[in-house]
Amino acid sequence: MKIFKIITYFSIFLGLGIPAFAESISVSLVRGGIAHEALFDVDMRGGEGFAVGSGGMIYRTEDGGGTWVLESNDNRLALLSVSFSKFGAIAVGQYGVILLRSSSGEWRKVESGTEERLFSVDMNNEGYAIAAGSFGTILRSIDGGRSWESVSPSWEGIFDDPDNRLGGLFDPSIYGVKVSESGRAWVVGELALIMNSDDRGVTWSVKNAGGSSAAGVSPTLSAIDIRRDGVAYAVGQEGTVLKSLDYGGTWEALRPFTHQNLLGVKAKLNGLIVVPGMRDIVMSTDDGGTWRSVEGLDIQTGWYGSVAIPITNAGAFVVGNKGNIIKIEQ
C-alpha cells in the first residue's frame, strides 16, 4: 500500500485571508483498479461499508475500510449511489435500477417504476428511503426499498427564467439526497436547487433555487450532508460550497477556495469536512473557516466523487476514477 506523506502550506493568497498553517496528511491507496473502472459512491456504518461503481461493481468492507471484497450480483448496469443503515444496504443506478442486499448477503433487483438514471439514494435506520435522479425524478420508500412511489413535485415556476431560456419545461436532475433518522429529507440538484421534506417525502419545500439568464447560469449542486446538530453543507460546480446552520432552512455561500467542480461532501461534529471533486480534494478542520487541498496519488489529475468517514474517525475513505479507494488521515 503506497503512502504519501505531504506537508501543505498556505499563506494569505489573492486577498482571500486564508491563514498560514502547516499540517501533515497521509494519503494511501487502499484499493486500485484499472483505467476504465470507476467507483461512484461509498457509505460506511461503523466498521462495515459498501462502495459501488461501473459495471455493477459492489465492494464491501468489514474491517473499517482496511480491505474491500467484491460482492457478486447479476446486474451489469452502473451503480451510482449506495446507502447503508441498520435496515440494510441499497444501491441505485442507470435505467432506474435498484438493488437490495438480503440478510444472507445476496443482492436482488426490485422494481423502481422508472427508467430514469438514479444518481443518489439515502435510507435511515427505520427503512425510509429517498432515491433521486435525472429529469426531476424523486422516489420514496417506507419499507426499506422493497417498494417505491414517485413523489416528484411540480417544477413549474421554481427557477428564475427571465429570458425564457428554460422554455418552461425544465425538470432538474437531482444529484444529492440526505435522509435523517427523524424522517426529514433533503435533495440538491441543477440550478442551485435545494429542497426539503418534513413529511417523509410526501411534499417538498424549496429552500434555494437559482436560474438561467443572459447574466449566467446558477451552479449545479452535486451533494449534501446534514449533521445531527443542524449544520449542513451543499457543494457543486466551480468550487461552490453552501452552508446552513438550521437544518437546511437557510443557506449562505462560503468564499470559494477552489474553482474545481466538487462532487461529494461529508461533515463531522468535530468540524472536519472532506469534499472530493475533479482534480482536487479539499478539507476543513474548523467547519469551513479555512480550507486546504489534499495532495498525492492522482488527486490533482483524476476525480473523486464520494467520501465516507467511519464513526471511529480512523480516516476518510474516498472513491473515484480507476476504481480507486483512497484513505486520508491527519
mmCIF file of C-alpha atoms in Angstrom, residues 39-42 220-225 233-241 257-267 272-284 291-295 298-300 302-309 316-321 324-328:
data_model
loop_
_atom_site.group_PDB
_atom_site.id
_atom_site.type_symbol
_atom_site.label_atom_id
_atom_site.label_comp_id
_atom_site.label_asym_id
_atom_site.label_seq_id
_atom_site.Cartn_x
_atom_site.Cartn_y
_atom_site.Cartn_z
ATOM 1 C CA LEU A 39 -16.373 3.870 -8.170
ATOM 2 C CA PHE A 40 -19.079 6.489 -7.783
ATOM 3 C CA ASP A 41 -20.202 6.237 -4.165
ATOM 4 C CA VAL A 42 -19.228 4.883 -0.757
ATOM 5 C CA THR A 220 -25.347 22.592 -10.177
ATOM 6 C CA LEU A 221 -25.187 21.196 -6.654
ATOM 7 C CA SER A 222 -23.810 17.666 -6.515
ATOM 8 C CA ALA A 223 -24.041 16.572 -2.877
ATOM 9 C CA ILE A 224 -25.391 17.466 0.551
ATOM 10 C CA ASP A 225 -24.625 16.420 4.120
ATOM 11 C CA TYR A 233 -23.150 21.701 3.606
ATOM 12 C CA ALA A 234 -24.036 21.509 -0.093
ATOM 13 C CA VAL A 235 -21.322 21.512 -2.769
ATOM 14 C CA GLY A 236 -21.145 21.736 -6.540
ATOM 15 C CA GLN A 237 -19.780 23.370 -9.654
ATOM 16 C CA GLU A 238 -16.923 25.880 -9.692
ATOM 17 C CA GLY A 239 -15.995 25.224 -6.069
ATOM 18 C CA THR A 240 -19.445 26.132 -4.746
ATOM 19 C CA VAL A 241 -19.886 25.459 -1.022
ATOM 20 C CA PHE A 257 -11.278 28.010 -2.039
ATOM 21 C CA THR A 258 -11.089 26.121 -5.353
ATOM 22 C CA HIS A 259 -12.730 26.530 -8.736
ATOM 23 C CA GLN A 260 -12.841 22.809 -9.438
ATOM 24 C CA ASN A 261 -16.191 21.022 -9.564
ATOM 25 C CA LEU A 262 -16.956 19.462 -6.174
ATOM 26 C CA LEU A 263 -18.789 16.127 -6.211
ATOM 27 C CA GLY A 264 -19.210 14.903 -2.634
ATOM 28 C CA VAL A 265 -19.209 16.090 0.976
ATOM 29 C CA LYS A 266 -19.077 14.640 4.478
ATOM 30 C CA ALA A 267 -19.107 16.792 7.627
ATOM 31 C CA LEU A 272 -13.923 18.073 9.898
ATOM 32 C CA ILE A 273 -15.252 18.419 6.341
ATOM 33 C CA VAL A 274 -13.945 16.414 3.385
ATOM 34 C CA VAL A 275 -15.028 17.406 -0.135
ATOM 35 C CA PRO A 276 -13.788 15.375 -3.135
ATOM 36 C CA GLY A 277 -14.101 16.573 -6.703
ATOM 37 C CA MET A 278 -12.485 16.989 -10.094
ATOM 38 C CA ARG A 279 -8.707 17.246 -9.785
ATOM 39 C CA ASP A 280 -8.996 18.269 -6.135
ATOM 40 C CA ILE A 281 -9.981 17.092 -2.674
ATOM 41 C CA VAL A 282 -10.439 19.893 -0.170
ATOM 42 C CA MET A 283 -10.613 19.666 3.622
ATOM 43 C CA SER A 284 -11.503 21.873 6.553
ATOM 44 C CA TRP A 291 -9.624 25.040 3.714
ATOM 45 C CA ARG A 292 -6.690 23.113 2.292
ATOM 46 C CA SER A 293 -6.158 20.889 -0.741
ATOM 47 C CA VAL A 294 -5.107 17.282 -0.243
ATOM 48 C CA GLU A 295 -2.220 16.240 -2.484
ATOM 49 C CA ASP A 298 -3.573 11.103 -8.750
ATOM 50 C CA ILE A 299 -5.777 13.579 -6.881
ATOM 51 C CA GLN A 300 -4.655 16.555 -8.975
ATOM 52 C CA GLY A 302 -8.141 12.455 -11.676
ATOM 53 C CA TRP A 303 -11.522 12.730 -9.994
ATOM 54 C CA TYR A 304 -13.036 11.505 -6.739
ATOM 55 C CA GLY A 305 -16.780 11.636 -6.221
ATOM 56 C CA SER A 306 -17.737 10.413 -2.753
ATOM 57 C CA VAL A 307 -16.400 10.200 0.797
ATOM 58 C CA ALA A 308 -17.234 8.232 3.933
ATOM 59 C CA ILE A 309 -15.844 8.836 7.404
ATOM 60 C CA ALA A 316 -11.736 9.394 5.419
ATOM 61 C CA PHE A 317 -12.311 6.909 2.591
ATOM 62 C CA VAL A 318 -12.717 8.470 -0.855
ATOM 63 C CA VAL A 319 -13.668 6.682 -4.086
ATOM 64 C CA GLY A 320 -13.373 7.670 -7.724
ATOM 65 C CA ASN A 321 -11.574 7.150 -11.018
ATOM 66 C CA ASN A 324 -9.637 3.684 -6.591
ATOM 67 C CA ILE A 325 -10.352 3.701 -2.890
ATOM 68 C CA ILE A 326 -8.014 6.013 -1.008
ATOM 69 C CA LYS A 327 -7.672 6.781 2.683
ATOM 70 C CA ILE A 328 -6.869 10.251 4.028
#
